[in-house]
């Protein structure tokens, strides 16, 4: 049990220490021997001790249900035992682990009161600590502070009181009460602190003084500690706090020097992980060097730094990864745009790249050749392996654009807007955000990010105290972007009425078209439905209107070709709509049937042409002798132009073919009595 207690780092440590080493085996031995006492010596005076040790062993093994049963068994078996008070404490501790907080708190209060009466200082201390830890876990720090002060009033152990006073100072730090924290850390030395408590209290005192603005006093304390060899094992902590304090004094270069020393000299320590995080903060906020900041945050996130540093470091690392990705994407897209606008630039960059590549390879080959000549002098006559190799060129060659100018510009404007938002909301560099917003407004006036950038600049002006300029931008948005969501953000800034963005002017037109349909004015209603699609193609009613018009043409006017044109428009313009899914099978069948009929007519025409050609060839080869030829020559010639049946059939099929070609031509719906009108709507 003593070995387990030594693993607890702080008096108010929320987590139970993990058992390691030979402790698990020792616990199993205790369980085995205690069980034998209960089995073979149930009437001896060691039963209560055996039950208590069994309960504790199960508790440390985190088998809390079994532990509770053994503690309760002791109460039933020997209620007059001298171990009952300690047993009650362990019952309360076990109830706390089983989250039976109400019972646990009641038990702890009872144990404290009885322990104070009986002078059981260790049990009283453990009972107070158990409840204080519970309050810390619940983050009710004010209650924890009150209970800690209550414990100090009843405790007479100076060494314990020194540690409790140190923990009290840390609780005050959690609620940002630096003055009381300073007072608590100073009072530690009124008692008898152990060396570790003395060390930690002094460092925490310097930290609290720094947070309270007394930087010079804090630095003086740290310098005195650095000059005492007894603190040499904790120089990493002292140097870390010194570096942070120097930064508070605006001695930034000295601060960076100290923090880098901690990072490199004590590379595997917790202090090194914290130093990396602090360096990331300095490079981010003071130097505005986001690439260096990113490197330190990444290192801190994977270090041994405590969660209060490693977690935000990981979040910062992800943030700067986004920043770097956006920067690279913008750079690459701008280069692609310059290649599209100035094709000669791509050729020049390609020539320069391959020239540099060849030059680098020549230098590497010369280096390799020199290395080989140096290795030829081996006394055994063997050429030694050459360790120097030609380095692979990692720089990417220029790439010819594979997309058009408009697509490249879309990539640029989107990434610039995202980067501006990153600067404005997360990196807290509003001037850089303003630069990108302004660039979007000036160079991409027709993009969907134009109005959003306008609003962001208005917010930027408000943030720097130029409210009049900001409001003028909001008024411009309110007057000119009434169909975009951003208009209501501007309305909120100006305290003006919100705009109903769900209003669709096509609603009333659709109702009118339905009324005309109910009056059986089919042609007029079709024209109305088509007008909705023509005038408001982005309306949610547009595909529905096309469907209604197609249905009327198909079922009421029996104009299947024109209905197919309406249905095909749905399929092309609104392929994801429910109406496209509804008409697609019918439209596919219709098109297949049209293709089949068209092919059949073309095949028939081809056969007739071939037959006619064959007959013409036959007539030219066979010339019959006419006995009356001389008589016919003397008679006047009369030309007969009567059409054969085959010629009539050819003309009929040609007309049908022409009708098939006209099937994709909409009809003039103002004349329903002429379903095959030549007019094109």
XYZ file of C-alpha atoms in Angstrom:
681
model
C 0.000 0.000 0.000
C 2.883 2.386 0.716
C 4.310 1.706 -2.763
C 0.952 2.596 -4.313
C 0.704 5.846 -2.337
C 4.172 6.904 -3.480
C 2.936 6.883 -7.077
C 0.503 9.729 -6.349
C 2.130 12.905 -7.677
C -0.004 15.459 -5.864
C -2.102 15.375 -2.729
C -5.226 16.382 -4.669
C -4.537 14.111 -7.656
C -7.923 13.274 -9.275
C -6.845 9.934 -10.763
C -6.107 6.805 -8.769
C -2.465 5.768 -9.303
C -1.877 2.831 -11.633
C -0.354 -0.202 -9.970
C 2.829 -1.441 -11.624
C 5.978 -3.447 -11.009
C 5.506 -6.288 -8.540
C 2.524 -4.606 -6.847
C -0.133 -6.627 -8.754
C 1.508 -9.875 -7.651
C 1.746 -8.635 -4.070
C -1.967 -7.806 -4.121
C -2.754 -11.308 -5.351
C -0.672 -12.732 -2.499
C -2.591 -10.595 0.023
C -5.907 -11.789 -1.414
C -4.782 -15.420 -1.286
C -3.512 -15.300 2.326
C -6.427 -13.222 3.619
C -8.875 -15.660 2.040
C -7.136 -18.561 3.803
C -7.493 -16.755 7.150
C -11.234 -16.396 6.575
C -11.494 -20.011 5.433
C -9.415 -21.787 8.054
C -9.318 -19.322 10.979
C -12.761 -17.755 10.922
C -12.841 -17.449 14.711
C -9.432 -15.818 15.111
C -8.782 -12.174 15.934
C -7.419 -11.544 12.450
C -10.754 -11.751 10.630
C -11.375 -7.994 10.660
C -7.840 -7.315 9.369
C -8.257 -9.971 6.665
C -11.571 -8.479 5.494
C -10.134 -4.936 5.421
C -7.045 -6.058 3.482
C -9.211 -8.017 1.037
C -11.377 -4.951 0.453
C -8.357 -2.690 -0.083
C -6.759 -5.194 -2.468
C -9.899 -5.402 -4.600
C -10.147 -1.593 -4.479
C -6.604 -1.138 -5.823
C -7.399 -3.708 -8.514
C -10.391 -1.473 -9.417
C -12.811 -4.304 -8.593
C -15.018 -1.949 -6.591
C -18.093 -4.166 -6.195
C -16.077 -6.940 -4.551
C -14.257 -4.379 -2.418
C -17.534 -2.890 -1.163
C -18.878 -6.336 -0.247
C -15.794 -7.090 1.879
C -15.981 -3.719 3.669
C -19.676 -4.248 4.396
C -18.970 -7.807 5.549
C -16.542 -6.413 8.139
C -19.267 -4.123 9.540
C -21.629 -7.087 9.900
C -19.017 -9.548 11.181
C -17.336 -7.340 13.799
C -19.195 -4.025 14.357
C -17.093 -3.324 17.485
C -13.743 -3.693 15.695
C -11.107 -0.989 16.116
C -10.923 -0.888 12.311
C -14.529 0.278 11.800
C -13.639 3.986 11.321
C -10.967 3.190 8.729
C -13.344 0.676 7.151
C -16.044 3.381 6.894
C -13.537 5.629 5.127
C -12.899 2.905 2.541
C -16.618 2.319 2.125
C -16.961 6.032 1.271
C -14.008 5.890 -1.151
C -15.510 2.835 -2.874
C -18.952 4.457 -3.094
C -17.288 7.452 -4.730
C -15.706 5.194 -7.384
C -19.099 3.555 -7.982
C -20.537 7.083 -8.477
C -22.860 6.761 -5.490
C -21.934 10.321 -4.580
C -24.777 10.996 -2.151
C -23.926 8.007 0.041
C -20.197 8.674 -0.279
C -20.441 12.314 0.832
C -22.627 11.379 3.796
C -20.130 8.692 4.824
C -17.166 11.079 4.497
C -18.829 13.696 6.670
C -19.517 11.082 9.340
C -15.917 9.792 9.185
C -14.480 13.334 9.483
C -16.576 14.191 12.526
C -15.782 10.932 14.302
C -12.108 11.080 13.317
C -11.695 14.587 14.765
C -13.268 13.410 18.046
C -10.992 10.379 18.258
C -7.851 12.213 17.118
C -7.371 10.049 14.011
C -5.451 12.673 12.019
C -4.529 10.419 9.061
C -8.118 9.234 8.586
C -9.386 12.825 8.893
C -6.867 13.965 6.271
C -7.860 11.187 3.845
C -11.564 11.962 4.319
C -11.030 15.658 3.551
C -8.790 14.890 0.565
C -11.341 12.443 -0.877
C -14.121 15.037 -0.851
C -11.869 17.861 -2.091
C -10.760 15.699 -5.034
C -14.415 14.990 -5.820
C -15.150 18.739 -5.883
C -12.146 19.355 -8.159
C -13.371 16.684 -10.580
C -16.778 18.377 -10.588
C -14.928 21.689 -11.224
C -16.615 23.318 -8.227
C -13.372 25.015 -7.257
C -14.879 27.537 -4.837
C -16.347 24.712 -2.739
C -13.032 22.871 -2.895
C -11.246 25.998 -1.616
C -13.695 26.359 1.277
C -13.267 22.727 2.308
C -9.465 23.021 2.059
C -9.471 26.040 4.381
C -11.710 24.077 6.761
C -9.186 21.244 6.819
C -6.321 23.647 7.586
C -8.219 24.816 10.663
C -8.422 21.311 12.164
C -5.055 19.913 11.037
C -2.053 20.157 13.353
C 0.518 18.431 11.132
C 2.875 21.116 9.771
C 4.223 18.986 6.919
C 0.703 18.057 5.800
C -0.434 21.666 6.165
C 2.435 22.874 3.964
C 1.351 20.500 1.201
C -2.317 21.449 1.634
C -1.418 25.160 1.481
C 0.498 24.510 -1.761
C -2.548 22.748 -3.239
C -4.738 25.640 -2.055
C -2.573 28.048 -4.059
C -3.028 25.897 -7.159
C -6.811 25.976 -6.652
C -6.721 29.786 -6.533
C -4.776 29.734 -9.825
C -7.621 27.734 -11.417
C -10.094 30.537 -10.635
C -7.581 33.245 -11.684
C -7.295 34.627 -8.147
C -3.583 35.394 -8.376
C -3.371 37.475 -5.196
C -4.732 34.691 -2.971
C -2.565 32.218 -4.859
C 0.529 34.303 -4.052
C -0.498 34.502 -0.389
C -1.013 30.722 -0.225
C 2.357 29.900 -1.794
C 4.087 32.303 0.600
C 2.333 30.711 3.609
C 3.736 27.307 2.661
C 6.989 28.375 4.298
C 5.168 29.105 7.582
C 4.904 25.331 8.018
C 7.424 22.548 7.442
C 7.367 21.787 3.722
C 9.181 18.817 2.263
C 11.868 19.554 -0.334
C 9.547 18.833 -3.278
C 6.782 21.025 -1.819
C 9.304 23.825 -1.172
C 10.614 23.598 -4.754
C 7.213 23.492 -6.420
C 5.804 26.244 -4.206
C 8.678 28.576 -5.090
C 8.260 28.004 -8.834
C 4.479 28.416 -8.570
C 5.000 31.603 -6.529
C 7.145 33.051 -9.337
C 4.514 32.023 -11.880
C 1.702 33.635 -9.860
C 3.724 36.849 -9.471
C 4.234 36.942 -13.239
C 0.506 36.474 -13.865
C -0.187 39.272 -11.375
C 2.127 41.594 -13.332
C 5.051 41.489 -10.876
C 7.479 40.208 -13.505
C 10.698 41.603 -12.047
C 10.002 40.096 -8.633
C 9.221 36.759 -10.285
C 12.440 36.885 -12.313
C 14.466 37.670 -9.181
C 13.092 34.585 -7.393
C 13.897 32.372 -10.392
C 17.452 33.704 -10.706
C 18.078 32.988 -7.011
C 16.839 29.423 -7.475
C 19.073 28.972 -10.531
C 22.094 29.872 -8.412
C 21.393 27.154 -5.824
C 22.740 23.721 -6.672
C 20.149 21.983 -4.534
C 17.618 22.743 -7.268
C 19.819 21.387 -10.074
C 17.489 18.471 -10.762
C 14.752 20.984 -11.557
C 16.693 23.460 -13.671
C 14.446 22.563 -16.620
C 11.386 23.872 -14.739
C 13.250 26.964 -13.524
C 14.602 27.801 -16.992
C 11.171 27.258 -18.521
C 9.524 29.698 -16.111
C 12.408 32.134 -16.626
C 11.860 32.079 -20.396
C 8.132 32.718 -20.005
C 8.794 35.560 -17.545
C 11.299 37.208 -19.904
C 8.661 37.179 -22.632
C 6.262 38.955 -20.247
C 8.987 41.580 -19.760
C 9.108 41.968 -23.578
C 12.666 40.637 -23.627
C 11.673 38.378 -26.488
C 15.074 37.361 -27.851
C 16.278 36.340 -24.378
C 13.022 34.484 -23.836
C 13.451 32.506 -27.056
C 17.038 31.690 -26.089
C 15.950 30.273 -22.720
C 13.059 28.293 -24.184
C 15.217 26.835 -26.953
C 17.764 25.787 -24.321
C 15.023 23.971 -22.397
C 13.811 22.367 -25.626
C 17.225 21.001 -26.585
C 18.948 20.436 -23.223
C 16.025 18.622 -21.583
C 14.559 17.154 -24.779
C 12.626 14.280 -23.178
C 11.256 16.219 -20.214
C 7.774 17.598 -19.659
C 9.317 21.084 -19.572
C 10.635 20.587 -23.106
C 7.118 19.908 -24.402
C 5.806 23.052 -22.683
C 8.765 25.083 -24.028
C 7.897 23.964 -27.565
C 4.339 25.183 -27.067
C 5.535 28.556 -25.717
C 7.921 28.938 -28.667
C 5.011 28.235 -31.004
C 3.047 31.027 -29.332
C 5.942 33.491 -29.658
C 6.500 32.740 -33.350
C 2.768 32.955 -33.994
C 1.892 36.136 -32.106
C 5.136 38.131 -31.940
C 7.120 37.225 -35.049
C 4.075 36.288 -37.176
C 6.195 33.444 -38.519
C 3.484 30.853 -38.994
C 5.740 28.216 -40.561
C 8.053 28.138 -37.521
C 5.071 28.299 -35.181
C 3.580 25.284 -36.932
C 6.778 23.267 -36.447
C 6.880 23.935 -32.698
C 3.181 23.195 -32.233
C 3.541 19.875 -34.059
C 6.489 18.909 -31.835
C 4.646 19.949 -28.672
C 1.564 17.933 -29.649
C 3.630 14.723 -29.802
C 5.732 15.487 -26.709
C 5.291 14.571 -23.042
C 3.656 17.931 -22.310
C 0.537 17.693 -20.100
C -2.899 17.728 -21.805
C -3.459 21.427 -21.106
C -0.585 22.066 -23.555
C -0.554 19.069 -25.908
C -4.240 19.332 -26.796
C -4.223 23.026 -27.854
C -0.867 22.382 -29.568
C -2.513 19.694 -31.681
C -5.361 22.057 -32.568
C -2.882 24.778 -33.515
C -0.921 22.321 -35.655
C -4.080 21.474 -37.599
C -4.862 25.176 -37.970
C -1.462 25.969 -39.456
C -1.644 22.936 -41.698
C -4.811 24.449 -43.184
C -2.999 27.772 -43.534
C -0.083 26.185 -45.390
C -2.389 24.167 -47.644
C -4.357 27.276 -48.629
C -1.183 29.279 -49.254
C 0.242 26.580 -51.514
C -3.032 26.136 -53.376
C -3.271 29.889 -54.054
C 0.358 30.037 -55.213
C -0.073 27.062 -57.560
C -3.352 28.382 -58.981
C -1.875 31.833 -59.605
C 1.034 30.233 -61.435
C -1.419 28.235 -63.561
C -3.354 31.425 -64.311
C -0.190 33.186 -65.445
C 0.582 30.233 -67.760
C -2.890 30.509 -69.303
C -2.680 34.261 -69.739
C 0.976 34.254 -70.857
C 1.819 30.888 -72.506
C 5.451 31.939 -73.070
C 5.984 32.027 -69.312
C 5.399 28.261 -69.099
C 8.070 27.670 -71.740
C 10.551 29.936 -69.960
C 9.926 28.265 -66.581
C 10.326 24.802 -68.119
C 13.641 25.740 -69.721
C 14.886 27.248 -66.460
C 13.794 24.184 -64.462
C 15.532 21.642 -66.681
C 18.630 23.849 -66.894
C 18.839 23.978 -63.089
C 18.202 20.232 -62.874
C 21.018 19.380 -65.288
C 23.384 21.736 -63.465
C 22.599 20.114 -60.108
C 23.055 16.609 -61.526
C 26.414 17.550 -63.062
C 27.657 18.802 -59.679
C 26.516 15.598 -57.983
C 28.196 13.442 -60.650
C 31.439 15.384 -60.228
C 31.227 14.788 -56.476
C 30.661 11.061 -57.034
C 33.582 10.871 -59.461
C 35.868 12.568 -56.952
C 34.743 10.132 -54.264
C 35.541 7.153 -56.489
C 39.034 8.444 -57.209
C 39.675 8.924 -53.489
C 38.553 5.373 -52.754
C 40.884 3.837 -55.360
C 43.783 3.906 -52.897
C 42.678 0.863 -50.881
C 45.753 -1.174 -49.979
C 44.146 -4.414 -51.134
C 43.449 -3.000 -54.573
C 39.644 -3.004 -54.180
C 37.496 -0.005 -54.941
C 35.467 0.810 -51.856
C 31.686 1.345 -52.185
C 30.846 4.954 -52.854
C 28.581 6.325 -50.142
C 27.810 9.543 -51.986
C 24.843 9.184 -54.322
C 23.160 11.534 -56.772
C 20.421 13.342 -54.909
C 16.986 13.163 -56.397
C 15.702 16.559 -57.454
C 12.644 17.169 -55.298
C 11.475 20.396 -56.899
C 8.453 19.747 -59.087
C 8.692 20.724 -62.763
C 6.288 23.318 -64.199
C 2.916 21.809 -65.076
C 0.875 22.876 -68.067
C -2.690 23.894 -67.047
C -5.343 21.231 -67.613
C -8.365 23.436 -66.863
C -9.632 26.743 -68.218
C -9.107 30.271 -66.936
C -12.551 30.456 -65.307
C -11.948 27.259 -63.339
C -8.540 28.460 -62.164
C -10.009 31.787 -61.063
C -12.729 29.935 -59.130
C -10.048 28.009 -57.241
C -8.136 31.203 -56.454
C -11.128 33.168 -55.176
C -12.409 30.306 -53.003
C -9.028 29.684 -51.390
C -8.376 33.406 -50.897
C -11.735 33.772 -49.148
C -11.024 30.766 -46.904
C -7.573 32.130 -46.090
C -9.016 35.569 -45.298
C -11.503 33.957 -42.901
C -8.652 32.032 -41.302
C -6.709 35.249 -40.724
C -9.789 37.081 -39.457
C -11.360 34.538 -37.106
C -8.640 32.108 -35.989
C -5.187 33.573 -36.587
C -6.314 37.027 -35.430
C -4.446 38.914 -38.158
C -7.204 41.245 -39.426
C -4.929 43.292 -41.703
C -4.005 40.199 -43.719
C -7.673 39.238 -43.864
C -8.523 42.729 -45.154
C -5.935 42.362 -47.941
C -7.528 39.173 -49.283
C -11.129 40.410 -48.909
C -10.217 43.585 -50.811
C -8.472 41.577 -53.524
C -11.613 39.472 -54.051
C -13.808 42.578 -54.333
C -11.503 44.258 -56.849
C -10.479 41.287 -58.997
C -13.430 38.882 -58.747
C -16.541 41.120 -58.830
C -18.793 38.422 -60.299
C -17.942 35.630 -57.879
C -20.305 34.420 -55.193
C -17.727 35.514 -52.597
C -18.041 39.182 -53.584
C -20.922 40.035 -51.230
C -19.441 37.900 -48.436
C -16.139 39.765 -48.726
C -17.982 43.091 -48.643
C -19.686 42.094 -45.404
C -16.383 40.930 -43.899
C -14.738 44.272 -44.686
C -17.679 46.031 -43.037
C -17.072 43.902 -39.941
C -13.352 44.711 -40.146
C -14.088 48.456 -40.160
C -16.387 48.095 -37.147
C -13.667 46.181 -35.319
C -11.099 48.964 -35.740
C -13.520 51.724 -34.748
C -14.465 52.955 -38.228
C -18.172 52.285 -37.723
C -19.410 54.841 -40.243
C -17.500 53.160 -43.070
C -18.649 49.738 -41.914
C -22.307 50.802 -41.829
C -22.071 52.282 -45.322
C -21.011 48.866 -46.613
C -23.864 47.175 -44.737
C -26.355 49.628 -46.298
C -24.940 48.841 -49.735
C -25.411 45.109 -49.120
C -28.926 45.644 -47.756
C -29.970 47.608 -50.855
C -28.272 45.499 -53.532
C -28.222 41.865 -52.357
C -31.820 41.233 -51.320
C -31.815 37.706 -52.758
C -28.736 36.503 -50.853
C -28.492 35.281 -47.277
C -25.861 37.895 -46.476
C -28.530 40.614 -46.685
C -29.984 39.585 -43.321
C -26.549 39.625 -41.678
C -26.282 43.246 -42.832
C -29.838 43.900 -41.617
C -28.885 42.689 -38.131
C -25.866 45.009 -38.092
C -28.094 47.948 -39.100
C -31.033 46.872 -36.898
C -33.280 46.887 -39.977
C -36.135 44.457 -40.850
C -35.043 41.047 -42.086
C -35.729 40.077 -45.709
C -37.930 37.047 -46.469
C -35.533 34.999 -48.582
C -37.980 32.123 -49.026
C -40.306 34.239 -51.238
C -40.539 32.795 -54.747
C -42.203 34.965 -57.433
C -42.964 31.785 -59.353
C -45.495 30.744 -56.679
C -48.245 33.072 -57.891
C -47.573 32.256 -61.548
C -47.887 28.551 -60.830
C -51.234 29.055 -59.067
C -52.502 31.065 -62.075
C -51.387 28.328 -64.471
C -53.237 25.708 -62.409
C -56.438 27.795 -62.465
C -56.267 28.049 -66.268
C -55.705 24.286 -66.446
C -58.846 23.667 -64.373
C -60.748 25.834 -66.872
C -59.516 23.418 -69.575
C -57.626 26.131 -71.425
C -54.866 23.662 -72.084
C -52.749 25.572 -74.584
C -52.764 28.726 -72.474
C -51.886 26.813 -69.303
C -48.979 25.089 -71.067
C -47.650 28.487 -72.110
C -47.959 29.683 -68.477
C -46.105 26.654 -67.137
C -43.368 27.078 -69.735
C -43.061 30.764 -68.800
C -42.224 29.807 -65.211
C -39.316 27.688 -66.431
C -38.190 30.370 -68.888
C -38.289 33.317 -66.465
C -37.346 31.586 -63.185
C -35.140 28.598 -64.069
C -33.620 28.517 -60.553
C -37.005 28.308 -58.832
C -37.885 25.035 -57.143
C -41.137 25.165 -59.158
C -39.351 25.198 -62.539
C -39.069 21.387 -62.954
C -42.599 20.953 -61.608
C -43.915 23.481 -64.144
C -42.167 21.662 -66.999
C -43.646 18.388 -65.805
C -47.152 19.872 -65.675
C -46.776 21.295 -69.186
C -45.508 17.982 -70.520
C -48.388 16.112 -68.886
C -50.967 18.399 -70.539
C -49.307 17.997 -73.943
C -49.200 14.230 -73.538
C -52.594 13.501 -72.010
C -54.887 16.380 -72.993
C -53.552 17.734 -76.303
C -52.069 14.388 -77.444
C -48.973 16.173 -78.760
C -46.447 13.519 -77.836
C -43.514 15.071 -79.667
C -43.873 18.390 -77.860
C -44.445 16.591 -74.546
C -41.168 14.771 -75.117
C -39.402 18.128 -75.564
C -40.724 19.293 -72.154
C -39.725 16.030 -70.491
C -36.284 16.130 -72.058
C -35.760 19.648 -70.662
C -36.426 18.271 -67.169
C -33.951 15.460 -67.765
C -31.232 17.864 -68.938
C -31.793 20.883 -66.653
C -32.941 19.150 -63.446
C -31.541 15.595 -63.551
C -31.642 15.194 -59.745
C -35.282 16.232 -59.314
C -38.080 13.786 -58.511
C -39.766 14.729 -61.796
C -36.708 13.649 -63.800
C -36.844 10.250 -62.095
C -40.553 9.992 -62.911
C -40.352 10.719 -66.647
C -36.980 9.149 -67.431
C -38.248 5.610 -68.264
C -41.021 7.005 -70.463
C -38.652 9.422 -72.201
C -36.070 6.711 -72.820
C -38.676 4.429 -74.388
C -39.985 7.289 -76.546
C -36.525 8.148 -77.853
C -35.791 4.496 -78.603
C -39.050 4.193 -80.517
C -38.290 7.342 -82.531
C -34.830 6.019 -83.363
C -36.326 2.673 -84.404
C -38.910 4.288 -86.698
C -36.349 6.623 -88.169
C -33.957 3.760 -88.890
C -36.744 1.671 -90.446
C -37.689 4.511 -92.803
C -34.059 5.131 -93.724
C -33.593 1.405 -94.447
C -36.736 1.343 -96.630
C -35.601 4.382 -98.592
C -32.206 2.807 -99.081
C -33.764 -0.424 -100.419
C -35.978 1.502 -102.849
C -33.020 3.513 -104.116
C -31.014 0.326 -104.638
C -33.914 -1.323 -106.489
C -34.422 1.722 -108.681
C -30.709 1.838 -109.480
C -30.745 -1.852 -110.433
C -33.714 -1.369 -112.757
C -32.038 1.591 -114.418
C -28.939 -0.475 -115.131
C -31.076 -3.315 -116.526
C -32.954 -0.983 -118.906
C -29.736 0.411 -120.283
C -28.440 -3.079 -121.198
C -31.611 -4.523 -122.795
C -32.890 -2.630 -125.849
C -35.964 -4.460 -127.407
C -36.615 -4.089 -131.194
C -39.794 -2.208 -131.905
C -41.289 -3.115 -135.367
C -43.130 0.188 -135.458
C -40.057 2.239 -134.670
C -40.068 3.962 -138.038
C -43.740 4.822 -137.676
C -43.154 6.262 -134.182
C -40.381 8.421 -135.470
C -42.791 9.991 -137.869
C -45.466 10.620 -135.183
C -45.220 13.554 -132.749
C -43.753 12.639 -129.333
C -46.124 12.967 -126.315
C -44.412 12.895 -122.876
C -46.288 10.978 -120.176
C -45.482 11.873 -116.590
C -47.703 9.560 -114.647
C -46.045 8.486 -111.388
C -45.457 4.840 -110.648
C -46.604 3.330 -107.358
C -42.996 2.988 -106.259
C -42.306 6.684 -106.798
C -45.378 7.572 -104.758
C -44.211 5.268 -101.977
C -40.780 6.934 -101.970
C -42.303 10.397 -101.598
C -44.594 9.215 -98.805
C -41.681 7.760 -96.836
C -39.642 10.926 -97.362
C -42.485 12.950 -95.847
C -42.606 10.602 -92.827
C -38.867 10.974 -92.360
C -39.220 14.729 -92.364
C -41.939 14.434 -89.712
C -39.562 12.433 -87.493
C -36.932 15.139 -87.834
C -39.477 17.717 -86.691
C -40.415 15.809 -83.519
C -37.995 17.863 -81.395
C -39.605 21.140 -82.489
C -42.063 22.638 -79.935
C -45.488 23.530 -81.241
C -47.228 26.884 -81.066
C -49.553 26.204 -78.190
C -51.754 29.179 -79.008
C -53.304 27.105 -81.829
C -54.215 23.696 -80.371
C -56.362 22.874 -83.412
C -53.106 22.638 -85.420
C -51.065 20.076 -83.472
C -48.339 19.898 -86.130
C -47.786 23.623 -86.699
C -44.613 24.670 -88.546
C -44.059 27.521 -86.097
C -41.302 27.062 -83.536
C -41.922 28.313 -80.026
